[in-house]
Amino acid sequence: MNHSRNILILAALALATVAVPATAADTGTVRVRVDSAATGPKIDRHIFGQFAEHLGRGIYEGVWVGPDSKIPNTRGIRNDVVGALRALKVPNVRWPGGCFADEYHWRNGIGPAAQRPATLNPNWGGVIEPNTFGTHEFFDFLQQVGAEAYLSINVGSGTPAEAADWLEYLTTPQPTALAKQRAANGHEKPFGVTFLGLGNENWGCGGSMTPDFYVSQLKIYARYARNFNTAHPMKRIAVGPDTADTGYTEAVMNAWKNKTWAWDIEGISLHYYTVGKWPPAYKAQGFGEDEYAALLGHTLRMEELLRTHTAIMDKYDPEKKIALSVDEWGAWLAPTPGTDPGFLEQQNSQRDALIAALNLDMFIRKADRVRIANIAQMVNVLQAMIFTRADKMVLTPTYHVFRMYVPFQDATFIPLSVEAPPYEHGTVKLPGVDAIAARDAKGVVHVALTNLHPTRSARVELEVPGVRPGRVTGETLAAPRIDSVNTFDAPNVVVPRPATGKVSGGKAILTLAPASVSVMKLE
Ligand code: AHR
């Protein structure tokens, strides 16, 4: 008998049930029926993209510490952050902004570090931008993480020639002067650019352009910012709507429908933050159920936005050639007290974990059209995956949701129905349980379940006709409180725990802890 092994098994079983406090009352039975006979679209892995802007401590300190730093790094890039991101299988990273992109001049960020000019970052705290992290450092970071490039070009304050030159510098295999400069800077082979953002928020920080004015710019940039790397196709993403305003959606899609041979796009972006009010004032910690319910409600507004904008897209593009790229989303909360408000630093709680799961579920339900998405932002900024302080790193509850959802990357969506008592608080009425399902390349069915109720567990009967699971196992992310966070001193307050379901009569019976996210596998 191996006693230590038995002790480990007992400990693991205890973990499987720990997610549900013994005192939590039940919401009532929740019935989830996965329509396994129906086949949906592929869930594009690019909806799990990240966004890394030159903003606060997002790049400098968060990713880049420089090759001379005592913090372990590879060519200046933090090893701990790269390691954590590799576990997320990050498909793409959007860079260099955001609002920063429309003031970025790429030539400042190439060549010997000592010769790069110090410039300003007027959008974000007015700080000095040293330009030490530039094009080559970004692609080195991508290669270390195993991700692809989503570059945003400067339409607001740049020129078509500047953008065209950047693309030639990056992508041509021919020995042009720009390609020789690229080689002299350490990269002989062309880079691959997977997505190219044609501006950023040009209705706002990107130049306050009317839809028609933007469309005239779009045609120019979509023509001249060419990809010369035929081995690596590039998709061009036009700027689209801010939240509910349909002006850009209509103008861009109408222009695309009537386009000439001279230009094209492959996507249009949507930006929507869970912010509630402006300036952002919802507390990241120390909030109660009022704020919890309100922010989950603001999050679910994404569903209506996706419906509105995709209906317009369907009108002009019934074949769904153009992707909707939700390339900025997430919670935008009051800044952490004592930090520079221009740096957009905020704590990240169990509530943020639910906000992440609910958004991902909404994108997955619209997988036929939402094929790219980028949470704002990757490290130290807004709804971050990771916080760093000097040589320390902590993973947030949102990070854990992204890690748990890895099996959904490139899996096939399976429709399901949920019958659950709603979660009601004051005037807010939300679905009690949110769920999505998918089949991976090996045929295994994965189900993600989010219990929105903050104090009641949910007893779920999960039925997958045609599949009689022998085992239902997975992970649950639950927390002592809805505002529980991970800190440098206590990094494991909110971490996923193993979970199992009971199998009975061909159904899986699961108990979801209050305010929890679970991802289960049926075998
Ligand atoms: O993510 C922060 C900012 O929010 C981005 O720079 C901008 O595009 C958006 O308004």
XYZ file of C-alpha atoms and ligand atoms in Angstrom:
533
model
C 0.000 0.000 0.000
C 1.342 3.409 -0.903
C 0.059 5.645 1.927
C 1.433 8.898 0.613
C -0.281 8.259 -2.738
C -3.585 7.595 -0.942
C -3.213 10.801 1.017
C -2.680 12.651 -2.264
C -5.814 11.078 -3.740
C -7.857 12.058 -0.668
C -6.508 15.586 -0.895
C -7.474 15.774 -4.563
C -11.010 14.573 -3.794
C -11.314 17.168 -1.053
C -10.289 19.827 -3.586
C -12.987 18.670 -5.972
C -15.680 19.634 -3.500
C -14.034 22.610 -1.842
C -15.406 25.028 -4.419
C -18.868 24.951 -2.873
C -19.118 26.333 0.644
C -21.144 23.885 2.743
C -23.573 26.631 3.702
C -24.387 27.827 0.178
C -28.051 27.371 -0.660
C -28.995 26.003 -4.039
C -30.454 28.123 -6.886
C -32.665 25.188 -7.884
C -31.959 22.622 -10.589
C -30.346 23.887 -13.767
C -30.797 21.820 -16.917
C -28.150 22.062 -19.618
C -28.786 20.104 -22.816
C -25.929 19.970 -25.310
C -27.217 19.455 -28.836
C -24.444 17.094 -29.815
C -26.062 16.203 -33.163
C -25.734 19.809 -34.361
C -22.423 21.066 -35.682
C -21.577 24.715 -35.338
C -18.730 26.829 -36.649
C -15.102 26.591 -35.630
C -14.219 28.677 -32.575
C -11.288 30.614 -33.971
C -8.398 30.537 -31.520
C -7.773 34.196 -32.353
C -10.690 35.217 -30.113
C -8.321 34.502 -27.219
C -5.965 37.280 -28.345
C -4.167 39.739 -26.083
C -3.646 43.474 -26.359
C -0.357 45.108 -25.315
C -0.196 48.880 -25.600
C 2.596 51.268 -24.697
C 0.626 52.375 -21.677
C 1.712 52.627 -18.055
C 3.626 49.507 -17.025
C 2.156 47.312 -19.746
C 5.274 47.041 -21.914
C 8.039 48.587 -19.829
C 8.319 46.555 -16.574
C 5.497 44.227 -17.672
C 7.218 42.685 -20.686
C 10.467 44.537 -21.228
C 13.104 44.897 -18.517
C 16.145 45.179 -20.796
C 18.983 42.680 -21.276
C 21.006 44.137 -18.372
C 18.220 43.677 -15.814
C 18.675 41.377 -12.809
C 15.164 40.109 -13.515
C 15.602 36.881 -15.511
C 15.077 37.750 -19.163
C 15.820 36.650 -22.695
C 17.117 39.514 -24.804
C 15.386 41.960 -22.428
C 12.024 40.166 -22.266
C 10.867 38.801 -18.890
C 11.076 35.004 -18.704
C 8.356 34.702 -16.049
C 5.793 36.617 -18.133
C 6.677 34.673 -21.285
C 6.320 31.383 -19.399
C 2.907 32.339 -18.024
C 1.662 33.480 -21.440
C 2.880 30.309 -23.135
C 0.523 28.336 -20.899
C -2.366 30.383 -22.339
C -1.398 29.469 -25.915
C -1.832 33.143 -26.777
C -2.775 33.173 -30.476
C -2.056 36.837 -31.257
C -0.983 40.060 -29.575
C -2.275 43.445 -30.711
C 0.429 46.146 -30.567
C 1.518 49.007 -30.205
C -1.924 50.442 -29.292
C -4.701 51.584 -28.794
C -4.554 55.339 -28.912
C -0.771 55.035 -28.796
C -0.761 53.423 -32.262
C -2.145 56.531 -33.941
C 0.798 58.545 -32.630
C 3.444 55.869 -33.146
C 6.226 56.342 -35.667
C 7.827 52.990 -36.267
C 11.214 54.311 -37.345
C 11.787 55.564 -33.769
C 11.737 51.930 -32.616
C 14.382 50.295 -34.825
C 18.181 50.321 -34.880
C 20.720 50.445 -32.064
C 18.957 51.117 -28.733
C 21.307 53.982 -27.839
C 20.351 55.822 -31.001
C 16.604 55.602 -30.577
C 14.963 58.920 -29.748
C 13.046 59.576 -26.553
C 9.557 60.698 -27.504
C 6.378 61.395 -25.553
C 3.315 59.328 -24.760
C 0.694 62.096 -24.513
C -2.278 59.744 -24.174
C -1.039 57.859 -21.162
C 0.405 60.035 -18.436
C 2.512 62.207 -20.763
C 5.556 60.107 -19.885
C 8.723 59.607 -21.918
C 8.558 56.792 -24.452
C 12.127 55.487 -24.759
C 11.375 53.426 -27.884
C 13.600 50.613 -26.596
C 10.764 48.177 -27.254
C 10.122 48.474 -30.975
C 9.434 46.307 -33.990
C 12.195 43.727 -33.527
C 11.610 43.425 -29.789
C 7.893 42.897 -30.399
C 8.491 40.106 -32.895
C 11.087 38.550 -30.579
C 8.476 38.607 -27.800
C 5.908 36.972 -30.110
C 8.345 34.259 -31.072
C 9.148 33.569 -27.395
C 5.440 33.365 -26.520
C 4.466 31.451 -29.682
C 1.930 34.090 -30.750
C 1.183 35.896 -34.014
C 1.280 39.611 -34.782
C -1.664 41.956 -34.810
C -0.119 45.322 -35.718
C -2.042 48.583 -35.696
C -0.785 51.218 -38.101
C -0.871 54.943 -37.587
C -3.760 56.397 -39.569
C -4.463 59.304 -37.188
C -1.155 61.184 -37.346
C 0.913 59.141 -39.792
C 0.972 58.981 -43.574
C 0.197 56.231 -46.073
C 3.875 56.306 -47.098
C 5.027 55.696 -43.506
C 2.637 52.751 -43.173
C 3.615 51.345 -46.576
C 7.296 51.563 -45.628
C 6.706 49.740 -42.334
C 4.948 46.916 -44.167
C 7.706 46.713 -46.763
C 10.359 46.738 -44.024
C 8.541 43.930 -42.253
C 7.414 41.696 -45.061
C 9.396 41.914 -48.283
C 11.687 38.990 -49.142
C 13.295 41.086 -51.916
C 16.581 42.899 -51.278
C 15.141 46.426 -51.164
C 16.774 49.174 -49.136
C 14.223 48.646 -46.363
C 14.752 44.869 -46.357
C 18.512 45.451 -46.091
C 17.900 47.765 -43.161
C 15.791 45.025 -41.524
C 18.597 42.526 -42.059
C 21.162 44.957 -40.660
C 18.936 45.258 -37.601
C 19.100 41.525 -37.083
C 16.276 39.927 -39.103
C 17.107 38.856 -42.592
C 13.945 36.856 -43.258
C 10.644 38.702 -43.619
C 8.337 38.809 -40.622
C 4.789 37.473 -40.789
C 1.985 39.891 -39.960
C -1.266 38.011 -39.357
C -3.549 40.983 -38.712
C -3.136 44.636 -39.636
C -5.344 47.185 -37.894
C -6.006 50.121 -40.231
C -6.022 52.716 -37.481
C -7.537 52.627 -34.001
C -10.676 54.331 -32.777
C -10.465 56.921 -35.541
C -13.862 58.149 -34.374
C -12.122 59.212 -31.130
C -8.460 59.358 -30.139
C -7.488 58.386 -33.696
C -8.495 61.727 -35.204
C -12.244 62.214 -34.524
C -13.020 61.281 -38.124
C -16.562 61.062 -39.408
C -17.462 57.647 -40.866
C -17.181 58.987 -44.431
C -13.829 60.627 -43.805
C -12.510 57.428 -42.236
C -13.713 55.374 -45.190
C -11.747 57.599 -47.576
C -8.628 57.042 -45.427
C -9.336 53.325 -45.152
C -9.297 52.904 -48.937
C -5.880 54.560 -49.141
C -4.301 52.601 -46.282
C -5.876 49.297 -47.330
C -4.293 49.766 -50.749
C -0.794 50.890 -49.817
C -0.050 49.013 -46.577
C 0.803 45.882 -48.539
C 1.903 42.506 -47.329
C 4.759 41.180 -49.482
C 5.262 37.974 -47.521
C 3.184 35.587 -49.623
C 4.052 32.711 -47.302
C 2.215 34.481 -44.486
C -1.204 35.899 -45.453
C -2.342 39.076 -43.704
C -5.863 40.168 -42.815
C -6.669 43.882 -42.775
C -8.997 45.049 -40.028
C -10.891 48.318 -40.487
C -11.919 50.473 -37.564
C -15.523 49.810 -36.639
C -17.961 50.875 -33.992
C -17.584 52.374 -30.581
C -20.139 50.449 -28.531
C -23.629 50.920 -29.996
C -22.933 53.603 -32.610
C -23.585 51.990 -35.979
C -22.181 54.847 -38.104
C -18.806 53.210 -38.773
C -20.329 49.735 -39.200
C -22.696 50.964 -41.908
C -20.135 53.150 -43.675
C -17.323 50.585 -43.715
C -19.521 47.638 -44.706
C -21.299 49.648 -47.398
C -17.953 50.784 -48.810
C -16.680 47.193 -48.763
C -19.761 45.902 -50.559
C -19.184 48.491 -53.308
C -15.406 48.239 -53.330
C -13.295 48.301 -56.465
C -10.369 46.006 -57.337
C -8.012 48.520 -55.733
C -8.600 47.783 -52.067
C -10.060 45.227 -49.678
C -10.404 44.369 -46.001
C -10.949 41.119 -44.153
C -12.295 42.387 -40.837
C -13.892 45.236 -38.927
C -13.330 45.967 -35.261
C -15.667 46.617 -32.330
C -14.625 48.127 -29.008
C -16.754 47.716 -25.924
C -15.621 47.910 -22.316
C -17.483 46.839 -19.180
C -17.218 50.303 -17.675
C -20.733 51.292 -16.593
C -20.017 55.000 -16.210
C -17.431 57.505 -17.412
C -14.917 58.258 -16.025
C -14.493 54.671 -14.837
C -15.565 54.571 -11.201
C -16.573 51.020 -10.324
C -14.271 49.764 -7.596
C -11.978 46.853 -8.421
C -12.099 45.611 -4.812
C -14.174 46.265 -1.721
C -17.459 46.272 -3.649
C -20.744 44.635 -2.727
C -23.500 42.820 -4.562
C -24.936 46.027 -6.080
C -21.758 46.690 -8.029
C -21.268 42.991 -8.781
C -24.714 42.637 -10.345
C -24.502 45.970 -12.167
C -21.164 45.177 -13.816
C -22.202 41.682 -14.886
C -25.243 43.353 -16.440
C -23.043 45.857 -18.296
C -20.911 42.941 -19.506
C -23.876 41.095 -20.984
C -24.672 44.154 -23.060
C -22.024 42.786 -25.407
C -24.627 40.270 -26.633
C -26.903 43.049 -27.903
C -23.949 44.870 -29.506
C -22.859 41.731 -31.317
C -26.422 41.244 -32.525
C -26.752 44.845 -33.763
C -23.430 45.052 -35.561
C -23.507 41.546 -37.034
C -27.012 42.218 -38.401
C -25.569 45.162 -40.351
C -22.648 43.020 -41.478
C -25.043 40.271 -42.615
C -26.906 42.804 -44.739
C -23.774 43.652 -46.752
C -21.906 40.367 -46.346
C -24.270 37.402 -46.016
C -21.395 35.018 -46.773
C -19.609 36.207 -43.628
C -16.335 36.924 -45.400
C -15.591 39.859 -43.101
C -14.677 38.957 -39.517
C -15.857 40.948 -36.544
C -12.779 41.648 -34.442
C -13.652 42.620 -30.873
C -10.147 43.881 -30.420
C -10.711 45.808 -27.190
C -12.899 44.398 -24.444
C -12.808 43.891 -20.692
C -13.531 45.643 -17.415
C -12.384 49.253 -17.099
C -12.553 50.116 -13.392
C -11.420 52.902 -11.065
C -7.611 53.037 -10.962
C -5.783 51.478 -8.035
C -5.408 54.200 -5.374
C -1.906 55.626 -5.322
C -1.131 54.766 -8.946
C -0.892 57.226 -11.843
C -4.474 57.397 -13.195
C -2.997 57.615 -16.712
C -1.504 54.136 -16.251
C -4.909 52.403 -15.968
C -3.844 49.982 -13.238
C -6.673 48.137 -11.511
C -6.996 45.041 -9.322
C -8.612 41.941 -10.767
C -11.143 39.965 -8.738
C -13.332 36.897 -9.024
C -15.921 39.223 -10.574
C -13.430 39.892 -13.397
C -13.081 36.160 -13.900
C -16.824 35.981 -14.526
C -16.680 39.033 -16.802
C -13.997 37.262 -18.858
C -15.939 33.994 -19.069
C -19.205 35.711 -20.017
C -17.523 37.697 -22.792
C -15.733 34.636 -24.173
C -19.034 32.734 -24.119
C -20.741 35.514 -26.095
C -17.953 35.518 -28.699
C -18.150 31.733 -28.950
C -21.909 31.809 -29.508
C -21.209 34.144 -32.452
C -18.204 32.166 -33.658
C -19.383 32.349 -37.267
C -18.652 36.093 -37.270
C -16.497 36.899 -34.222
C -13.192 35.433 -35.306
C -10.754 37.772 -33.552
C -10.867 39.357 -30.081
C -8.324 40.967 -27.786
C -8.792 41.536 -24.092
C -7.532 44.875 -22.784
C -4.838 44.433 -21.676
C -2.183 41.759 -21.218
C 0.030 42.877 -18.311
C -0.440 45.522 -15.562
C -3.131 47.464 -17.470
C -6.970 47.272 -17.178
C -8.282 43.668 -16.999
C -4.830 42.151 -17.017
C -3.732 38.516 -17.070
C -0.599 39.267 -15.108
C 0.707 41.814 -12.619
C 4.411 42.424 -12.132
C 6.300 44.287 -9.435
C 10.073 44.314 -9.756
C 11.043 40.625 -10.042
C 7.663 39.356 -8.808
C 4.717 38.225 -10.888
C 1.169 37.297 -9.938
C -1.511 35.661 -12.079
C -4.998 37.161 -11.925
C -8.370 35.374 -11.824
C -8.815 36.461 -15.468
C -5.579 34.667 -16.364
C -6.982 31.456 -14.920
C -10.143 31.713 -17.031
C -8.057 32.097 -20.192
C -5.990 29.055 -19.178
C -9.087 26.986 -18.434
C -10.614 27.921 -21.832
C -7.607 26.683 -23.851
C -9.510 23.516 -24.964
C -11.961 25.777 -26.831
C -9.265 27.119 -29.135
C -10.113 25.974 -32.673
C -12.715 23.530 -31.306
C -16.115 23.139 -32.979
C -18.986 24.986 -31.352
C -21.929 22.846 -30.227
C -25.220 24.623 -29.479
C -26.825 24.011 -26.097
C -29.839 25.114 -24.115
C -29.868 26.202 -20.477
C -32.901 26.199 -18.222
C -31.936 28.014 -15.047
C -33.665 30.237 -12.520
C -32.485 33.815 -13.181
C -30.169 35.702 -10.879
C -32.035 38.775 -9.652
C -30.729 41.635 -7.557
C -32.663 44.874 -7.266
C -33.560 45.923 -10.792
C -30.930 43.654 -12.343
C -32.130 40.354 -13.788
C -29.551 38.098 -15.422
C -29.346 34.469 -16.510
C -28.481 32.333 -13.475
C -26.053 30.116 -15.356
C -24.254 30.748 -18.642
C -22.801 27.846 -20.613
C -21.118 26.938 -23.898
C -19.923 23.641 -25.348
C -17.493 22.526 -28.015
C -15.903 19.413 -29.451
C -12.130 19.376 -29.781
C -10.079 17.815 -32.592
C -10.066 14.450 -30.766
C -13.853 14.461 -30.465
C -13.900 15.218 -26.730
C -16.770 17.449 -25.571
C -15.879 20.372 -23.280
C -18.465 22.450 -21.444
C -17.868 25.795 -19.719
C -20.351 26.785 -17.026
C -20.549 30.088 -15.174
C -22.761 30.432 -12.118
C -23.612 34.129 -11.818
C -25.336 33.866 -8.466
C -23.002 35.329 -5.846
C -24.261 33.355 -2.846
C -26.044 30.267 -4.148
C -24.578 27.177 -5.703
C -26.207 25.675 -8.780
C -27.013 21.990 -9.172
C -26.606 21.256 -12.873
C -27.957 18.273 -14.752
C -25.928 18.102 -17.918
C -27.261 16.013 -20.746
C -25.490 15.281 -24.015
C -27.780 13.061 -26.088
C -25.774 10.391 -27.863
C -22.884 10.715 -25.421
C -22.937 8.596 -22.271
C -19.976 9.996 -20.385
C -17.993 7.631 -18.219
C -16.148 10.446 -16.470
C -16.735 14.169 -16.088
C -13.687 16.015 -14.855
C -12.343 19.499 -15.063
C -11.536 22.599 -13.082
C -13.471 25.178 -11.098
C -12.479 28.744 -10.367
C -14.281 29.862 -7.215
C -13.305 32.287 -4.490
C -14.026 33.070 -0.852
C -15.680 36.355 -1.916
C -16.845 37.976 -5.127
C -14.126 40.600 -4.705
C -11.329 38.160 -3.789
C -8.062 38.959 -5.548
C -4.571 37.560 -5.875
C -1.755 39.725 -4.569
C 2.032 39.484 -4.473
C 1.746 38.447 -0.815
C -1.169 36.043 -1.339
C -1.003 34.908 -4.984
C -3.180 31.803 -4.654
C -6.444 33.086 -3.196
C -8.221 32.586 -6.523
C -6.843 29.570 -8.375
C -8.551 26.768 -10.289
C -9.165 23.544 -8.387
C -9.836 20.109 -9.835
C -13.541 19.283 -10.061
C -15.526 16.187 -10.879
C -19.156 15.550 -11.742
C -21.227 12.499 -10.859
C -22.459 10.428 -13.756
C -25.918 8.994 -13.363
C -28.464 7.761 -15.910
C -26.366 9.084 -18.791
C -26.357 12.578 -17.279
C -23.615 14.429 -15.501
C -24.546 16.022 -12.203
C -22.419 18.996 -11.237
C -22.509 21.455 -8.387
C -21.287 24.922 -9.327
C -20.047 27.112 -6.516
C -21.509 30.619 -6.197
C -19.911 33.119 -8.601
C -17.749 30.472 -10.227
C -16.431 29.428 -13.636
C -15.983 25.717 -14.426
C -14.683 23.948 -17.500
C -15.518 20.245 -17.644
C -14.534 17.485 -20.031
C -16.840 14.573 -20.854
C -15.065 11.278 -21.540
O -7.189 50.254 -23.743
C -7.071 51.600 -23.423
C -7.577 52.509 -24.530
O -8.946 52.319 -24.692
C -7.020 52.284 -25.902
O -5.798 52.911 -26.092
C -8.059 52.898 -26.781
O -8.098 52.322 -28.057
C -9.339 52.701 -25.994
O -10.092 53.850 -25.925
